[in-house]
mmCIF file of C-alpha atoms in Angstrom:
data_model
loop_
_atom_site.group_PDB
_atom_site.id
_atom_site.type_symbol
_atom_site.label_atom_id
_atom_site.label_comp_id
_atom_site.label_asym_id
_atom_site.label_seq_id
_atom_site.Cartn_x
_atom_site.Cartn_y
_atom_site.Cartn_z
ATOM 1 C CA MET A 29 25.418 37.683 90.650
ATOM 2 C CA LYS A 30 24.247 36.571 86.685
ATOM 3 C CA ARG A 31 27.227 34.363 87.367
ATOM 4 C CA SER A 32 25.169 32.331 90.102
ATOM 5 C CA ILE A 33 21.855 32.271 88.457
ATOM 6 C CA THR A 34 22.919 30.568 85.910
ATOM 7 C CA LEU A 35 25.225 27.901 88.077
ATOM 8 C CA TYR A 36 22.283 27.851 90.230
ATOM 9 C CA THR A 37 19.346 27.246 87.586
ATOM 10 C CA ILE A 38 21.594 24.285 86.276
ATOM 11 C CA ILE A 39 22.012 22.587 89.326
ATOM 12 C CA ALA A 40 18.424 23.334 89.739
ATOM 13 C CA LEU A 41 17.344 21.303 86.042
ATOM 14 C CA PHE A 42 19.636 18.641 87.315
ATOM 15 C CA VAL A 43 18.061 17.818 90.693
ATOM 16 C CA LEU A 44 14.523 17.941 88.589
ATOM 17 C CA LEU A 45 15.260 15.129 86.466
ATOM 18 C CA GLN A 46 16.462 13.134 89.399
ATOM 19 C CA THR A 47 13.322 10.204 90.157
ATOM 20 C CA ASP A 48 14.229 10.695 93.427
ATOM 21 C CA ALA A 49 15.462 13.906 95.442
ATOM 22 C CA PHE A 50 17.678 12.428 97.667
ATOM 23 C CA ALA A 51 18.931 9.492 95.783
ATOM 24 C CA THR A 52 21.800 7.678 94.752
ATOM 25 C CA ILE A 53 23.244 6.934 91.568
ATOM 26 C CA ARG A 54 25.947 4.030 91.763
ATOM 27 C CA ARG A 55 27.526 2.802 88.903
ATOM 28 C CA VAL A 56 28.448 -0.644 88.397
ATOM 29 C CA GLY A 57 31.229 -1.664 85.386
ATOM 30 C CA PHE A 58 31.707 1.831 84.631
ATOM 31 C CA ILE A 59 34.457 1.982 82.589
ATOM 32 C CA ASN A 60 36.305 5.558 81.666
ATOM 33 C CA SER A 61 39.552 7.547 81.876
ATOM 34 C CA ILE A 62 39.532 8.920 85.342
ATOM 35 C CA THR A 63 39.564 7.571 88.731
ATOM 36 C CA PRO A 64 36.797 5.756 90.017
ATOM 37 C CA VAL A 65 34.446 7.643 92.465
ATOM 38 C CA SER A 66 34.398 6.178 95.466
ATOM 39 C CA GLY A 67 31.143 5.264 97.777
ATOM 40 C CA LEU A 68 29.637 5.823 93.414
ATOM 41 C CA ASP A 69 32.083 3.279 90.991
ATOM 42 C CA PHE A 70 31.678 -0.631 92.416
ATOM 43 C CA THR A 71 32.967 -4.062 90.427
ATOM 44 C CA THR A 72 30.143 -5.837 91.599
ATOM 45 C CA PHE A 73 26.526 -5.505 91.644
ATOM 46 C CA GLN A 74 26.640 -7.100 95.263
ATOM 47 C CA ALA A 75 29.101 -4.758 96.453
ATOM 48 C CA ALA A 76 27.135 -1.565 94.860
ATOM 49 C CA HIS A 77 23.994 -3.165 96.219
ATOM 50 C CA ASP A 78 24.895 -2.969 99.958
ATOM 51 C CA ALA A 79 26.483 0.428 99.716
ATOM 52 C CA SER A 80 22.929 1.561 98.404
ATOM 53 C CA VAL A 81 19.398 2.322 100.971
ATOM 54 C CA VAL A 82 15.589 2.174 99.751
ATOM 55 C CA GLY A 83 15.288 4.443 96.396
ATOM 56 C CA ASP A 84 18.904 4.173 94.986
ATOM 57 C CA THR A 85 19.160 3.516 91.217
ATOM 58 C CA ILE A 86 22.461 1.087 90.220
ATOM 59 C CA GLN A 87 23.445 1.279 86.916
ATOM 60 C CA LEU A 88 24.923 -1.776 84.992
ATOM 61 C CA TYR A 89 27.536 -0.715 81.986
ATOM 62 C CA PRO A 90 28.465 -3.383 79.509
ATOM 63 C CA SER A 91 31.976 -4.338 78.681
ATOM 64 C CA THR A 92 34.221 -5.170 75.637
ATOM 65 C CA LEU A 93 36.521 -7.406 77.713
ATOM 66 C CA ASN A 94 35.253 -11.817 78.397
ATOM 67 C CA SER A 95 32.444 -10.841 76.106
ATOM 68 C CA GLY A 96 30.388 -8.668 78.114
ATOM 69 C CA ASN A 97 30.157 -7.898 81.726
ATOM 70 C CA TYR A 98 28.452 -10.167 84.238
ATOM 71 C CA PHE A 99 25.815 -9.138 87.013
ATOM 72 C CA SER A 100 24.598 -11.222 89.896
ATOM 73 C CA GLY A 101 23.477 -10.778 93.363
ATOM 74 C CA THR A 102 20.747 -10.956 96.220
ATOM 75 C CA ILE A 103 18.182 -8.006 96.419
ATOM 76 C CA ASN A 104 17.070 -7.449 99.849
ATOM 77 C CA LYS A 105 15.973 -3.119 99.319
ATOM 78 C CA LYS A 106 13.542 -1.388 96.690
ATOM 79 C CA LEU A 107 16.103 -0.238 94.070
ATOM 80 C CA VAL A 108 16.061 0.683 90.319
ATOM 81 C CA ILE A 109 18.533 -1.160 88.450
ATOM 82 C CA LEU A 110 18.686 0.230 85.011
ATOM 83 C CA GLY A 111 21.026 -1.073 81.811
ATOM 84 C CA PRO A 112 21.773 0.705 78.852
ATOM 85 C CA GLY A 113 18.864 -1.204 76.629
ATOM 86 C CA TYR A 114 19.690 -3.436 73.513
ATOM 87 C CA TYR A 115 20.195 -3.573 69.974
ATOM 88 C CA TYR A 116 22.799 -1.168 70.471
ATOM 89 C CA ASN A 117 25.561 -2.480 68.988
ATOM 90 C CA THR A 118 24.630 -4.844 66.579
ATOM 91 C CA TYR A 119 22.256 -3.126 64.186
ATOM 92 C CA ASN A 120 23.579 -0.029 63.372
ATOM 93 C CA ILE A 121 22.477 0.379 59.939
ATOM 94 C CA PRO A 122 24.050 1.945 57.604
ATOM 95 C CA GLY A 123 22.970 4.707 54.817
ATOM 96 C CA SER A 124 19.347 5.117 54.524
ATOM 97 C CA ALA A 125 17.625 2.181 56.107
ATOM 98 C CA ILE A 126 15.275 2.352 58.452
ATOM 99 C CA ILE A 127 16.041 1.930 61.932
ATOM 100 C CA ASN A 128 14.698 2.101 65.645
ATOM 101 C CA ALA A 129 15.243 6.089 66.763
ATOM 102 C CA GLY A 130 15.771 4.337 69.627
ATOM 103 C CA LEU A 131 19.483 2.818 68.682
ATOM 104 C CA GLN A 132 22.657 4.036 70.426
ATOM 105 C CA ILE A 133 26.133 3.171 69.643
ATOM 106 C CA LEU A 134 27.910 1.574 72.709
ATOM 107 C CA PRO A 135 30.813 -0.468 72.980
ATOM 108 C CA GLY A 136 30.829 -4.335 74.140
ATOM 109 C CA GLY A 137 27.712 -5.602 75.928
ATOM 110 C CA ILE A 138 25.983 -7.291 78.921
ATOM 111 C CA ASN A 139 26.348 -10.925 79.017
ATOM 112 C CA SER A 140 23.807 -12.304 81.673
ATOM 113 C CA THR A 141 22.555 -10.850 84.645
ATOM 114 C CA ASN A 142 21.206 -12.442 87.896
ATOM 115 C CA PHE A 143 19.374 -11.919 90.689
ATOM 116 C CA THR A 144 17.558 -13.219 93.755
ATOM 117 C CA ILE A 145 14.695 -11.396 94.835
ATOM 118 C CA ALA A 146 14.774 -11.441 98.731
ATOM 119 C CA LEU A 147 12.919 -9.813 101.569
ATOM 120 C CA GLY A 148 12.557 -6.086 101.570
ATOM 121 C CA SER A 149 12.527 -6.358 97.813
ATOM 122 C CA ALA A 150 9.368 -5.119 97.458
ATOM 123 C CA GLY A 151 8.701 -2.737 94.680
ATOM 124 C CA THR A 152 12.263 -2.824 92.891
ATOM 125 C CA VAL A 153 12.186 -1.758 89.210
ATOM 126 C CA PHE A 154 14.708 -3.301 86.132
ATOM 127 C CA GLN A 155 14.697 -1.594 83.256
ATOM 128 C CA GLY A 156 16.961 -1.825 80.045
ATOM 129 C CA ILE A 157 18.380 -5.046 80.982
ATOM 130 C CA TYR A 158 19.840 -7.867 79.283
ATOM 131 C CA ALA A 159 19.706 -12.074 79.841
ATOM 132 C CA LEU A 160 17.676 -10.909 82.952
ATOM 133 C CA SER A 161 17.259 -13.866 85.171
ATOM 134 C CA ILE A 162 14.544 -13.178 88.522
ATOM 135 C CA SER A 163 14.136 -15.948 90.799
ATOM 136 C CA THR A 164 12.366 -15.639 94.111
ATOM 137 C CA SER A 165 13.415 -16.755 97.552
ATOM 138 C CA ASN A 166 12.056 -19.272 99.685
ATOM 139 C CA ILE A 167 9.400 -16.856 102.372
ATOM 140 C CA LEU A 168 5.904 -15.455 102.577
ATOM 141 C CA ASP A 169 4.358 -12.124 101.604
ATOM 142 C CA SER A 170 7.454 -9.736 100.585
ATOM 143 C CA LEU A 171 7.816 -10.155 96.616
ATOM 144 C CA ASN A 172 5.424 -7.669 95.644
ATOM 145 C CA ASN A 173 4.987 -4.986 93.174
ATOM 146 C CA ILE A 174 8.226 -5.666 91.176
ATOM 147 C CA THR A 175 8.375 -4.191 87.844
ATOM 148 C CA ILE A 176 10.643 -5.517 84.673
ATOM 149 C CA SER A 177 10.043 -3.439 81.381
ATOM 150 C CA ARG A 178 12.218 -2.419 78.432
ATOM 151 C CA CYS A 179 14.571 -5.477 79.208
ATOM 152 C CA ARG A 180 15.583 -8.524 76.270
ATOM 153 C CA SER A 181 15.893 -12.568 76.844
ATOM 154 C CA VAL A 182 13.458 -12.455 80.465
ATOM 155 C CA ASN A 183 13.296 -15.916 82.643
ATOM 156 C CA VAL A 184 11.831 -15.235 86.387
ATOM 157 C CA SER A 185 11.048 -18.394 88.024
ATOM 158 C CA PHE A 186 8.714 -18.492 90.998
ATOM 159 C CA THR A 187 9.701 -21.454 91.831
ATOM 160 C CA ASN A 188 10.247 -21.322 95.657
ATOM 161 C CA SER A 189 8.511 -18.245 95.955
ATOM 162 C CA GLY A 190 5.454 -17.212 98.916
ATOM 163 C CA VAL A 191 2.916 -15.213 97.573
ATOM 164 C CA CYS A 192 3.575 -12.596 94.602
ATOM 165 C CA ASN A 193 1.858 -9.775 94.199
ATOM 166 C CA ASN A 194 1.121 -7.119 91.654
ATOM 167 C CA TRP A 195 4.390 -8.708 88.913
ATOM 168 C CA LEU A 196 4.274 -6.510 85.690
ATOM 169 C CA ILE A 197 6.566 -7.035 82.921
ATOM 170 C CA SER A 198 6.026 -4.970 79.879
ATOM 171 C CA GLN A 199 7.945 -4.091 76.764
ATOM 172 C CA CYS A 200 10.046 -7.025 76.835
ATOM 173 C CA MET A 201 11.967 -8.522 73.952
ATOM 174 C CA GLY A 202 11.404 -12.651 74.701
ATOM 175 C CA ALA A 203 10.214 -13.124 78.506
ATOM 176 C CA SER A 204 9.207 -16.359 80.427
ATOM 177 C CA VAL A 205 7.730 -17.038 83.384
ATOM 178 C CA SER A 206 7.604 -20.549 85.507
ATOM 179 C CA GLN A 207 6.316 -22.040 88.546
ATOM 180 C CA GLY A 208 8.046 -25.516 88.823
ATOM 181 C CA GLY A 209 8.221 -27.969 91.828
ATOM 182 C CA TYR A 210 8.251 -27.052 95.695
ATOM 183 C CA GLY A 211 11.281 -27.102 97.940
ATOM 184 C CA VAL A 212 10.802 -30.127 100.650
ATOM 185 C CA SER A 213 11.379 -26.563 103.428
ATOM 186 C CA PHE A 214 8.327 -24.747 102.391
ATOM 187 C CA ASN A 215 4.351 -25.548 102.273
ATOM 188 C CA GLY A 216 3.200 -21.855 102.357
ATOM 189 C CA ASN A 217 0.513 -20.418 99.526
ATOM 190 C CA ARG A 218 2.287 -19.816 96.824
ATOM 191 C CA THR A 219 -0.554 -17.733 94.710
ATOM 192 C CA ILE A 220 0.771 -15.301 92.044
ATOM 193 C CA THR A 221 -1.571 -12.498 92.375
ATOM 194 C CA ASN A 222 -2.561 -10.206 89.199
ATOM 195 C CA LEU A 223 0.999 -10.909 86.998
ATOM 196 C CA ARG A 224 0.636 -8.776 84.307
ATOM 197 C CA MET A 225 2.618 -9.346 80.759
ATOM 198 C CA GLU A 226 2.062 -6.476 78.387
ATOM 199 C CA ASN A 227 3.283 -5.301 75.435
ATOM 200 C CA SER A 228 6.139 -7.744 74.201
ATOM 201 C CA ALA A 229 7.478 -9.958 71.873
ATOM 202 C CA GLY A 230 8.187 -13.928 72.624
ATOM 203 C CA VAL A 231 6.517 -15.007 75.735
ATOM 204 C CA SER A 232 6.020 -17.930 77.222
ATOM 205 C CA VAL A 233 4.098 -18.794 80.456
ATOM 206 C CA SER A 234 4.349 -22.164 82.692
ATOM 207 C CA TYR A 235 2.884 -22.991 85.561
ATOM 208 C CA SER A 236 3.884 -26.954 86.419
ATOM 209 C CA ALA A 237 3.650 -26.430 90.182
ATOM 210 C CA SER A 238 2.909 -29.569 92.429
ATOM 211 C CA GLY A 239 2.587 -30.593 95.730
ATOM 212 C CA PRO A 240 1.080 -30.214 99.608
ATOM 213 C CA GLN A 241 1.218 -26.665 99.138
ATOM 214 C CA SER A 242 -2.309 -25.227 97.704
ATOM 215 C CA PRO A 243 -2.902 -22.964 96.385
ATOM 216 C CA VAL A 244 -0.337 -22.711 93.928
ATOM 217 C CA GLY A 245 -0.102 -21.013 90.312
ATOM 218 C CA VAL A 246 -2.239 -17.871 89.172
ATOM 219 C CA ASN A 247 -4.707 -15.623 90.539
ATOM 220 C CA SER A 248 -5.814 -12.958 87.612
ATOM 221 C CA GLY A 249 -2.910 -13.337 85.432
ATOM 222 C CA GLN A 250 -3.093 -10.734 82.033
ATOM 223 C CA ILE A 251 -1.325 -11.600 78.700
ATOM 224 C CA LEU A 252 -2.003 -7.973 76.882
ATOM 225 C CA ASN A 253 -0.930 -6.792 74.110
ATOM 226 C CA CYS A 254 1.597 -9.046 73.003
ATOM 227 C CA ASN A 255 3.477 -11.134 69.833
ATOM 228 C CA LEU A 256 3.749 -14.349 70.138
ATOM 229 C CA TYR A 257 5.256 -16.790 68.170
ATOM 230 C CA TYR A 258 7.979 -19.630 67.306
ATOM 231 C CA GLY A 259 11.535 -19.199 65.639
ATOM 232 C CA PRO A 260 12.904 -16.653 63.283
ATOM 233 C CA PRO A 261 9.958 -14.860 61.460
ATOM 234 C CA ALA A 262 12.340 -13.203 59.622
ATOM 235 C CA THR A 263 15.988 -12.423 58.287
ATOM 236 C CA GLY A 264 17.927 -10.395 61.128
ATOM 237 C CA MET A 265 15.450 -11.270 63.935
ATOM 238 C CA ASP A 266 16.127 -12.629 67.266
ATOM 239 C CA TYR A 267 15.131 -16.497 67.776
ATOM 240 C CA LEU A 268 12.164 -16.135 70.440
ATOM 241 C CA TYR A 269 10.059 -19.107 71.714
ATOM 242 C CA SER A 270 6.536 -18.617 72.691
ATOM 243 C CA SER A 271 4.554 -21.496 74.625
ATOM 244 C CA PHE A 272 2.454 -21.849 77.470
ATOM 245 C CA ASP A 273 1.267 -24.422 80.136
ATOM 246 C CA PHE A 274 -1.579 -22.195 82.352
ATOM 247 C CA ASN A 275 -2.205 -25.301 84.738
ATOM 248 C CA ASN A 276 -5.598 -23.957 84.606
ATOM 249 C CA SER A 277 -4.705 -20.881 86.457
ATOM 250 C CA VAL A 278 -6.447 -17.938 85.772
ATOM 251 C CA PHE A 279 -5.474 -15.690 83.025
ATOM 252 C CA VAL A 280 -6.827 -13.120 80.313
ATOM 253 C CA VAL A 281 -5.354 -12.850 77.256
ATOM 254 C CA GLN A 282 -6.420 -9.896 74.979
ATOM 255 C CA ASN A 283 -5.175 -8.125 71.945
ATOM 256 C CA CYS A 284 -1.998 -10.555 70.808
ATOM 257 C CA ILE A 285 -0.886 -11.213 67.710
ATOM 258 C CA ASP A 286 -0.227 -15.560 67.382
ATOM 259 C CA LEU A 287 2.097 -15.941 64.761
ATOM 260 C CA GLY A 288 2.571 -19.450 65.279
ATOM 261 C CA GLY A 289 -0.135 -21.487 66.486
ATOM 262 C CA ARG A 290 1.081 -20.801 70.036
ATOM 263 C CA LEU A 291 -2.383 -20.084 71.648
ATOM 264 C CA PRO A 292 -4.046 -21.966 73.105
ATOM 265 C CA GLY A 293 -1.468 -23.586 74.874
ATOM 266 C CA SER A 294 -3.003 -26.493 77.525
ATOM 267 C CA GLY A 295 -4.214 -26.394 80.500
ATOM 268 C CA VAL A 296 -6.995 -23.419 79.646
ATOM 269 C CA ALA A 297 -9.577 -24.301 81.417
ATOM 270 C CA ASN A 298 -9.601 -20.941 83.218
ATOM 271 C CA THR A 299 -8.412 -18.632 80.484
ATOM 272 C CA ILE A 300 -10.128 -16.018 78.756
ATOM 273 C CA PHE A 301 -9.512 -15.146 75.199
ATOM 274 C CA VAL A 302 -10.265 -11.710 73.493
ATOM 275 C CA ASN A 303 -9.645 -10.127 70.588
ATOM 276 C CA ASN A 304 -6.530 -12.294 69.855
ATOM 277 C CA LEU A 305 -5.549 -13.133 65.999
ATOM 278 C CA THR A 306 -3.920 -15.998 65.101
ATOM 279 C CA THR A 307 -2.590 -18.220 62.613
ATOM 280 C CA SER A 308 -4.392 -21.529 64.541
ATOM 281 C CA ALA A 309 -7.943 -22.914 62.834
ATOM 282 C CA ALA A 310 -10.944 -22.525 64.955
ATOM 283 C CA LEU A 311 -12.691 -25.647 64.970
ATOM 284 C CA ASN A 312 -12.764 -26.638 68.664
ATOM 285 C CA ASN A 313 -10.321 -24.237 69.471
ATOM 286 C CA PRO A 314 -10.617 -23.412 73.530
ATOM 287 C CA VAL A 315 -9.872 -19.666 72.239
ATOM 288 C CA PHE A 316 -13.455 -20.063 70.466
ATOM 289 C CA THR A 317 -14.893 -21.997 72.668
ATOM 290 C CA ASN A 318 -13.865 -20.699 76.251
ATOM 291 C CA PRO A 319 -16.991 -18.921 77.475
ATOM 292 C CA GLY A 320 -16.154 -15.409 77.659
ATOM 293 C CA SER A 321 -13.659 -15.238 74.799
ATOM 294 C CA SER A 322 -14.919 -13.390 72.115
ATOM 295 C CA GLY A 323 -13.763 -11.089 69.131
ATOM 296 C CA ASN A 324 -10.721 -13.514 68.106
ATOM 297 C CA VAL A 325 -10.121 -13.899 64.423
ATOM 298 C CA PHE A 326 -8.137 -17.609 63.168
ATOM 299 C CA GLY A 327 -6.435 -18.476 60.363
ATOM 300 C CA ILE A 328 -4.181 -15.359 59.470
ATOM 301 C CA SER A 329 -1.345 -14.928 57.310
ATOM 302 C CA LEU A 330 1.613 -13.699 57.126
ATOM 303 C CA THR A 331 2.095 -13.257 53.308
ATOM 304 C CA GLY A 332 3.895 -10.716 52.428
ATOM 305 C CA ASN A 333 4.275 -8.082 55.308
ATOM 306 C CA ALA A 334 0.512 -7.603 55.654
ATOM 307 C CA PHE A 335 0.628 -7.835 59.062
ATOM 308 C CA PHE A 336 3.953 -6.169 59.852
ATOM 309 C CA VAL A 337 6.884 -3.356 58.194
ATOM 310 C CA GLY A 338 9.724 -6.320 58.551
ATOM 311 C CA ILE A 339 7.798 -9.887 58.795
ATOM 312 C CA PRO A 340 8.790 -12.281 56.986
ATOM 313 C CA THR A 341 10.915 -10.223 54.731
ATOM 314 C CA ASN A 342 12.692 -7.876 56.822
ATOM 315 C CA THR A 343 15.628 -7.135 53.639
ATOM 316 C CA SER A 344 16.299 -4.945 50.837
ATOM 317 C CA GLY A 345 18.868 -6.888 48.785
ATOM 318 C CA SER A 346 21.659 -7.134 51.321
ATOM 319 C CA THR A 347 20.329 -4.515 53.200
ATOM 320 C CA THR A 348 18.498 -5.025 56.500
ATOM 321 C CA LEU A 349 15.686 -2.688 56.390
ATOM 322 C CA TYR A 350 14.868 -3.413 60.085
ATOM 323 C CA SER A 351 16.091 -3.722 64.124
ATOM 324 C CA PRO A 352 14.242 -7.089 65.291
ATOM 325 C CA ASP A 353 11.817 -4.797 67.495
ATOM 326 C CA ALA A 354 11.137 -2.334 64.743
ATOM 327 C CA ALA A 355 9.824 -5.503 62.577
ATOM 328 C CA PHE A 356 7.347 -5.387 64.760
ATOM 329 C CA GLN A 357 5.487 -2.187 63.555
ATOM 330 C CA LEU A 358 2.551 -2.801 61.937
ATOM 331 C CA SER A 359 1.706 -2.197 58.397
ATOM 332 C CA PRO A 360 -0.108 0.547 57.136
ATOM 333 C CA THR A 361 -3.443 -1.414 55.800
ATOM 334 C CA SER A 362 -2.642 -3.942 59.055
ATOM 335 C CA PRO A 363 -5.117 -5.937 59.797
ATOM 336 C CA ALA A 364 -4.349 -6.191 63.373
ATOM 337 C CA LYS A 365 -5.068 -2.056 63.701
ATOM 338 C CA ASN A 366 -8.080 -1.359 65.844
ATOM 339 C CA ALA A 367 -8.319 -4.900 66.248
ATOM 340 C CA GLY A 368 -8.675 -5.224 69.862
ATOM 341 C CA ILE A 369 -10.723 -3.700 72.689
ATOM 342 C CA ILE A 370 -8.122 -1.673 75.947
ATOM 343 C CA PRO A 371 -9.871 -3.849 79.024
ATOM 344 C CA GLY A 372 -12.610 -2.450 81.095
ATOM 345 C CA THR A 373 -13.426 0.009 77.682
ATOM 346 C CA VAL A 374 -15.166 -0.622 74.599
ATOM 347 C CA THR A 375 -11.910 1.705 72.813
ATOM 348 C CA PRO A 376 -10.393 0.176 70.141
ATOM 349 C CA THR A 377 -6.826 0.155 69.847
ATOM 350 C CA ASP A 378 -4.304 -1.841 67.640
ATOM 351 C CA CYS A 379 -3.419 -5.511 68.525
ATOM 352 C CA GLY A 380 0.287 -6.331 69.244
ATOM 353 C CA MET A 381 3.125 -5.006 71.136
ATOM 354 C CA TYR A 382 3.080 -1.372 69.716
ATOM 355 C CA GLY A 383 -1.103 -0.951 71.006
ATOM 356 C CA GLY A 384 -2.638 -0.428 74.215
ATOM 357 C CA THR A 385 -2.221 2.111 77.056
ATOM 358 C CA ASN A 386 1.539 1.154 77.292
ATOM 359 C CA PRO A 387 2.837 0.346 73.939
ATOM 360 C CA TYR A 388 6.406 -0.552 73.487
ATOM 361 C CA LYS A 389 9.549 1.327 73.536
ATOM 362 C CA ALA A 390 12.320 0.501 70.717
ATOM 363 C CA SER A 391 15.707 -0.492 71.624
ATOM 364 C CA GLY A 392 14.771 -0.974 75.254
ATOM 365 C CA ILE A 393 16.776 2.543 76.442
ATOM 366 C CA PRO A 394 15.618 3.017 80.340
ATOM 367 C CA ALA A 395 13.087 5.939 81.032
ATOM 368 C CA VAL A 396 15.785 7.900 81.761
ATOM 369 C CA PRO A 397 16.798 11.857 80.306
ATOM 370 C CA SER A 398 19.273 11.421 77.155
ATOM 371 C CA PHE A 399 22.036 13.939 77.656
ATOM 372 C CA TYR A 400 22.538 14.856 73.248
ATOM 373 C CA LYS A 401 24.584 18.279 73.739
ATOM 374 C CA LEU A 402 26.976 20.121 76.173
ATOM 375 C CA SER A 403 28.932 23.406 74.957
ATOM 376 C CA SER A 404 30.319 26.316 76.128
ATOM 377 C CA PRO A 405 31.988 29.379 74.288
ATOM 378 C CA SER A 406 35.578 27.773 76.266
ATOM 379 C CA ALA A 407 37.226 25.654 78.775
ATOM 380 C CA THR A 408 37.561 28.924 81.270
ATOM 381 C CA ALA A 409 34.930 31.034 82.308
ATOM 382 C CA ILE A 410 35.988 34.359 81.215
ATOM 383 C CA ALA A 411 33.012 36.097 81.065
ATOM 384 C CA SER A 412 29.990 36.985 83.074
ATOM 385 C CA PRO A 413 27.455 35.370 82.750
ATOM 386 C CA TYR A 414 29.145 32.276 81.597
ATOM 387 C CA ILE A 415 27.105 30.622 78.803
ATOM 388 C CA MET A 416 26.424 27.106 78.746
ATOM 389 C CA THR A 417 23.885 25.359 76.815
ATOM 390 C CA PHE A 418 22.908 21.328 77.323
ATOM 391 C CA SER A 419 19.863 19.780 75.472
ATOM 392 C CA THR A 420 18.061 16.293 76.774
ATOM 393 C CA LYS A 421 15.343 14.699 75.213
ATOM 394 C CA SER A 422 12.958 12.287 77.240
ATOM 395 C CA ASN A 423 12.527 8.516 77.125
ATOM 396 C CA ASN A 424 9.602 7.791 78.588
#
């Protein structure tokens, strides 16, 4: 009986760790010495998608072949799509160097992921994915509540979308959104409502939409606690580019650190700037003069490492000190500390990607438990009770 209680307890723990009690986890690109599991292991994303039901999870795996795995497909059901994270096999810095606590050691990589969001996809979550490109299909009122978090090199195109409500892009390294021209067969409302980009580095916005559709552009967009810059500001950093063409859409930019004079951008008549720090000068700057803008600091300098622990200097001799995202942690005496305000409150918070209500999480590891220890007294259960020990940690 003791053995049965122990076994059932383990099963119960595994069930509790599932995000959905009846959801299935399917794997794409999983390489192992065991025979693939029918119905769970797939060679293409689209096959895994088509076999899934609403609420299922699809895990994308890196590869050592052909410079990494490629994934693509059309999504027409609510799913959770997870990658392994990033900076997991390039910045494993030896010795006493300070690195991301979340860094993993994984073979290979993901080269690119290209998905089309279609009817039925509302509520889909993307997390831990590298080179994520998302485009919206030519339909009305169905492309809502999409979450993209902890991803690297994100590119979202709303060009042929209908109405898109409540998109969240958070905790990403490099994220751009755009809405360009229109499909000649599509003449509906293409308004994007409540687009929120937060706690990310290197974000860009481009709304040059024109044509017979009315309205177009963003209504109630927010860019919160982001690091905006042009180019690689330190050795060992990714090349991240920030640019802004708001096309007079309605935006609030708040608690950001602008390293390369990216603000205000163009088409900012309806943009409000609150508690940002920028290298730009205040003279004739809409960041200073736009109605509703307040609390902005101009002419900041990155001399030394006054703002960040790893920018502009991220080396000690020949040793790289920080991975690209860990380098953006604020220095102990950074002027960005408590220089922001949590929107809708009077509560101070740090500016930049590690501040606010949803701080950046290092390395893009998905918010699922990691099993890091499993031990048993022998390969065969020869005693009662038979004690197994396993440990997990949260990545929330």
